[in-house]
Short mmCIF file of C-alpha atoms in Angstrom, two decimals:
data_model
loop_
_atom_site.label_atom_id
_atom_site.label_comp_id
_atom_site.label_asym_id
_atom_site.label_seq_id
_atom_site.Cartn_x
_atom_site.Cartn_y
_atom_site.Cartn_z
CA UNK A 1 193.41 89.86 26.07
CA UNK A 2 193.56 86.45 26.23
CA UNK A 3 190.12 83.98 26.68
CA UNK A 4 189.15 80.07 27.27
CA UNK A 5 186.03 79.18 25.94
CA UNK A 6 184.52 75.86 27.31
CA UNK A 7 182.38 73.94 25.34
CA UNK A 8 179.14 75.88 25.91
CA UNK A 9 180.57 78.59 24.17
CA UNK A 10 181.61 76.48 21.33
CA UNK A 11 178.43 74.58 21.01
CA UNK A 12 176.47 78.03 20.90
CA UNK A 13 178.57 79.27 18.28
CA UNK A 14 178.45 75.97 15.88
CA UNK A 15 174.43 75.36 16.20
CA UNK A 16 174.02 79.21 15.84
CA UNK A 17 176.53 80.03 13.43
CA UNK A 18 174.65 83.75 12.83
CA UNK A 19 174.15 84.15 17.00
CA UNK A 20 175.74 86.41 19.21
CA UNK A 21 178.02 83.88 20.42
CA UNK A 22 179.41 83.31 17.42
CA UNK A 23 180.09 87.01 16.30
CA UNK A 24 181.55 87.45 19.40
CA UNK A 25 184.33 84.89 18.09
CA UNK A 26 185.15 87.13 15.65
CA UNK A 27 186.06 90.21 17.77
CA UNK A 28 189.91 90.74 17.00
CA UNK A 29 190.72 92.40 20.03
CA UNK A 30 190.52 88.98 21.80
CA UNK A 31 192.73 85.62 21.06
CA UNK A 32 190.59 82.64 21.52
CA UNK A 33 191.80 79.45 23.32
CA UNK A 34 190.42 76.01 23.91
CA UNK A 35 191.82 72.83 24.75
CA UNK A 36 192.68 70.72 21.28
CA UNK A 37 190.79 67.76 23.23
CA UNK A 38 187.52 70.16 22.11
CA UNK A 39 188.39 69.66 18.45
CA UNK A 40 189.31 66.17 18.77
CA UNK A 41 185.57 65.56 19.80
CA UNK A 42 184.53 67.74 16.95
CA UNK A 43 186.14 65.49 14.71
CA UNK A 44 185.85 62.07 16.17
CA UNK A 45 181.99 62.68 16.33
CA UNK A 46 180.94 64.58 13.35
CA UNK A 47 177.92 62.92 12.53
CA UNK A 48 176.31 62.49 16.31
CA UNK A 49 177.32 66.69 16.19
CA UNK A 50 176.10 67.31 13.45
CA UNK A 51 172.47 65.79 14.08
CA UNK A 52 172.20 67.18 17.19
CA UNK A 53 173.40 70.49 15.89
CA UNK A 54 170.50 70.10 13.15
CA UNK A 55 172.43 70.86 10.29
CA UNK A 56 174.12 68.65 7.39
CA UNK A 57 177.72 67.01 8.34
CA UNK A 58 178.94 69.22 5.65
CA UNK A 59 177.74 71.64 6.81
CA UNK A 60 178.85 71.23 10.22
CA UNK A 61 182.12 70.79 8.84
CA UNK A 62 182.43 74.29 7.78
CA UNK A 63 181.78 75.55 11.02
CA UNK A 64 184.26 73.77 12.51
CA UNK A 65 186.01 75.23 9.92
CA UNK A 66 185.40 78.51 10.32
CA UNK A 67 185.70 77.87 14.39
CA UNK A 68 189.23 76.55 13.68
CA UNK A 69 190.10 79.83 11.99
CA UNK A 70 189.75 82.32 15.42
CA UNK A 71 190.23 79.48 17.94
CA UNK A 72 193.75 79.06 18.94
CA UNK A 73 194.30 74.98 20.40
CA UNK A 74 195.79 74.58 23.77
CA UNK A 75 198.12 71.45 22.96
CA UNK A 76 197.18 68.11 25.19
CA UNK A 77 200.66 68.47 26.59
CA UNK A 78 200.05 71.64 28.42
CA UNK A 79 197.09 71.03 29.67
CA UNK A 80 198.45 67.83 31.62
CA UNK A 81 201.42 70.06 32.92
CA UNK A 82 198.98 72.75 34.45
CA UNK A 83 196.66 69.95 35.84
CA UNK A 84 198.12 70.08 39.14
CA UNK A 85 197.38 73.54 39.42
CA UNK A 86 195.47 74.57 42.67
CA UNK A 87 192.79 76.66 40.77
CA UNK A 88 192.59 73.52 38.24
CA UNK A 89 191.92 71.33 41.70
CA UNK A 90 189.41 73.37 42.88
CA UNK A 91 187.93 73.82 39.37
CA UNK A 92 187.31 69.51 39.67
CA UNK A 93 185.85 69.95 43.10
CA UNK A 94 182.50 71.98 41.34
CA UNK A 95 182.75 70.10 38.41
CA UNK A 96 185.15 67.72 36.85
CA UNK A 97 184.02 68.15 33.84
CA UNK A 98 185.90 71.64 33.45
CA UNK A 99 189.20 70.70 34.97
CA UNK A 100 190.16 70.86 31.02
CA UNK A 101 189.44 74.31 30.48
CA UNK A 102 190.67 75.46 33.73
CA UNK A 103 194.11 73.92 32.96
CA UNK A 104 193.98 75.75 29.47
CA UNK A 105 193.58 78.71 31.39
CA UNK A 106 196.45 78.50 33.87
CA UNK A 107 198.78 77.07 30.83
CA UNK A 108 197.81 80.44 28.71
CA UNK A 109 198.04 82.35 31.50
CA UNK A 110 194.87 83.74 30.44
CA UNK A 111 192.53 86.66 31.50
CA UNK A 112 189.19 85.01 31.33
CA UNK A 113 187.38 81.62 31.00
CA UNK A 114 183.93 82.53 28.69
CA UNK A 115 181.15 79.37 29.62
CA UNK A 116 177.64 79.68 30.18
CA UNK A 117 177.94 77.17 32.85
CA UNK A 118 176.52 78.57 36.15
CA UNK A 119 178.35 76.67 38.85
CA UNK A 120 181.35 77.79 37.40
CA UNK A 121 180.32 81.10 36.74
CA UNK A 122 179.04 81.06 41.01
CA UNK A 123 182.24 79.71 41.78
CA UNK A 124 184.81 81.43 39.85
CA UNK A 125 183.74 85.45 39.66
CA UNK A 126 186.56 87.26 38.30
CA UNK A 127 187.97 83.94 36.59
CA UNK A 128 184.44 82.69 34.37
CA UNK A 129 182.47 85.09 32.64
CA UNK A 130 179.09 84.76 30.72
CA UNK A 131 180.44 88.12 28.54
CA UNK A 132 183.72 89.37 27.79
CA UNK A 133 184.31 92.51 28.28
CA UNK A 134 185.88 94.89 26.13
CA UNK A 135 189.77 94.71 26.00
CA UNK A 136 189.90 98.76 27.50
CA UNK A 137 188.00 97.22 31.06
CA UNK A 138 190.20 94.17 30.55
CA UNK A 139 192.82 93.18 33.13
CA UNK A 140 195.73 93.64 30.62
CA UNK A 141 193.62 96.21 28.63
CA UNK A 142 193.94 94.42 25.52
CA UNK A 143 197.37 93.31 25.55
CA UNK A 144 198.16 89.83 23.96
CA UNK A 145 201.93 89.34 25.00
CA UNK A 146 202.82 87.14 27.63
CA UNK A 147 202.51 88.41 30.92
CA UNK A 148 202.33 87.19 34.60
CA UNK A 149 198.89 87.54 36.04
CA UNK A 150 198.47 88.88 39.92
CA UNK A 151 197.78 85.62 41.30
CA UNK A 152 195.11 86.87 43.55
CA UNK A 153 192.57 84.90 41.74
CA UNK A 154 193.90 81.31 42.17
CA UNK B 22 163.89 104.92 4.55
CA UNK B 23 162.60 105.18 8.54
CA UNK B 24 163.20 108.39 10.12
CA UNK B 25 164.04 109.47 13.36
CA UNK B 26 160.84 110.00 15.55
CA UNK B 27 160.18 112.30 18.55
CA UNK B 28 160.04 110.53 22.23
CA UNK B 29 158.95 113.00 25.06
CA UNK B 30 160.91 112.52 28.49
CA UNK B 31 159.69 113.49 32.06
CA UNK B 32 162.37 114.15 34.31
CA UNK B 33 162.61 115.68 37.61
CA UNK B 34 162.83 119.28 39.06
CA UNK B 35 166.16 118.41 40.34
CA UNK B 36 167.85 116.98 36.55
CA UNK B 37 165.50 119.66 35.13
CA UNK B 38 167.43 122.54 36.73
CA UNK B 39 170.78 120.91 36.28
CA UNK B 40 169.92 121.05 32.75
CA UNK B 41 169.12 124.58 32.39
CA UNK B 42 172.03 125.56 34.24
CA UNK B 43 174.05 123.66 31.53
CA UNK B 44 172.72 124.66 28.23
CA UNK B 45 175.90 123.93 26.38
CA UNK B 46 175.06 120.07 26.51
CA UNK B 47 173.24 118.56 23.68
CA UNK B 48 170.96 117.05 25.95
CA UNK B 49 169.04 115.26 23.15
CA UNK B 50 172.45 113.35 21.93
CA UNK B 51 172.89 112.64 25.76
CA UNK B 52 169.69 110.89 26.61
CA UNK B 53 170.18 109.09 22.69
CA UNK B 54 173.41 107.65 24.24
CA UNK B 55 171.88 106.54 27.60
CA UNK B 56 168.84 105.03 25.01
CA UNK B 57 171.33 103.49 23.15
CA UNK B 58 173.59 101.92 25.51
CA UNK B 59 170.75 100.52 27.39
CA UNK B 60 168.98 99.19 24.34
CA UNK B 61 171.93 97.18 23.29
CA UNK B 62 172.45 95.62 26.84
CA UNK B 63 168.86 94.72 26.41
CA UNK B 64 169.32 92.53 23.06
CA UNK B 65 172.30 91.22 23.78
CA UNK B 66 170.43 89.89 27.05
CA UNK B 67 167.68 88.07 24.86
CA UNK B 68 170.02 87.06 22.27
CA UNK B 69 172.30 84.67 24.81
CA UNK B 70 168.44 83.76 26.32
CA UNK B 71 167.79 82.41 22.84
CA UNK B 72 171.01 80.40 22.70
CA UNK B 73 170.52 78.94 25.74
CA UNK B 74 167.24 77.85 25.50
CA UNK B 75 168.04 76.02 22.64
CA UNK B 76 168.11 72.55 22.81
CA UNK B 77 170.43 71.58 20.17
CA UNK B 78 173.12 74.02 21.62
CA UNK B 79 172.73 71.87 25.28
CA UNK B 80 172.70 68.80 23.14
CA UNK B 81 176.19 69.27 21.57
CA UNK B 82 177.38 71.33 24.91
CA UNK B 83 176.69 67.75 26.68
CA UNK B 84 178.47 65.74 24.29
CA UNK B 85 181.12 68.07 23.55
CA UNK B 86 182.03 68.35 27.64
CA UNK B 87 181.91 65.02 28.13
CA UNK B 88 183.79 63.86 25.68
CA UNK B 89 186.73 66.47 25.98
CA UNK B 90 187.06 65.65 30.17
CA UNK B 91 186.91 61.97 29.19
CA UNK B 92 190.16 63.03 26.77
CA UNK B 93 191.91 64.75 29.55
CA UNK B 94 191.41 62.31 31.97
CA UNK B 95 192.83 59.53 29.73
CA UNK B 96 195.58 62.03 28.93
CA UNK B 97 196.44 63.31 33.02
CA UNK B 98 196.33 59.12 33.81
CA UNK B 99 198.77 58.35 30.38
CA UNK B 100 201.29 60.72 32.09
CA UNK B 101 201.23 59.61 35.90
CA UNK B 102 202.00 55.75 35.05
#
């Protein structure tokens, strides 16, 4: 099973590295995606992060460590060639803001976006999910090899 | 170390006679099940409440967003010119 996690999901996980959230990342039945632009940010504004976060930059280094270790990156380069997709059109007209994570979805082909963001979770049922389920109730039941979805989502 | 305590059920004359006709079924490890599955929806319910009331998770959730659509605009523009 295959899952996008926006940045709610990621944020959750960092600032609460012994949450739910972030144990969740370490189920092994699921492979995590996000776009790379997430970790760009991560880098490019450690110390803003990191204070918000309430932690030390070193230690808010570590968890992006340790985030970098279950999250696969969806390159920059796929995400521009699935930003044309209709569902990533219709993702910008409830919030631009997502269009990134929808277009990491269509590029991985994936089964489910994870966010905590409620207009996308209203808009997208089936598609956004505030909890994943287990990979047995899963669309592919828990298989990881490429596959072509149904298509009656998008 | 805790040990298990008693919890007394009332159930109705209907389940009641469905479980007499069926005393085969552990109908203690049964209702534990039900308990437990319930119970664990339960937590996990409060636990995502706690993460998102929390402040500093919206705070970096913000910046994070922003700043990542911001990178995929510039990137979507870069490759249409």
């Amino acid at each position: 099973m295959r899952v996008v996690v926006d940045a709610s999901v990621v944020a959750a996980s960092l600032v609460r590295p012994k949450g739910w959230t972030a144990a969740e990342l370490r189920r092994t039945d699921v492979q995590w995606l996000t776009p790379s632009f997430l970790f760009d940010e991560l880098s490019d504004h450690e110390v803003d992060l990191a204070h918000w976060a309430g932690c030390s930059q070193e230690e808010f280094r570590n968890r992006v460590s340790d985030l970098r270790r279950v999250l696969k990156t969806v390159s920059a380069a796929s995400l521009v060639r699935s930003a044309d997709d209709p569902l990533v059109r219709r993702a910008e007209e409830v919030d631009a803001d997502d269009a990134a994570y929808f277009a990491a979805f269509v590029a991985t082909k994936a089964d489910y976006l994870w966010t905590r963001d409620r207009k996308i979770l209203e808009a997208f049922p089936g598609i956004a999910v505030r909890i994943i389920p287990t990979s047995a109730a899963s669309p592919t039941g828990g298989e990881t090899g490429p596959r072509e979805r149904n298509g009656q989502d998008r | 170390m805790a040990t298990a305590s008693k919890v007394t059920f009332e159930v109705p004359p209907e389940l009641r006679a469905v479980m007499d006709r069926h005393p085969e079924v552990n109908w203690s490890a049964v209702f534990r099940q039900a308990l437990l599955r319930h119970a664990r929806t339960l937590e996990v319910a409060r636990e995502i409440a706690a993460e998102e009331d929390d402040r500093r998770v919206a705070a970096v959730a913000e910046g994070l967003k922003a700043g990542a659509a911001e990178r995929f605009r510039r990137a979507r523009h870069a490759r249409r010119r």
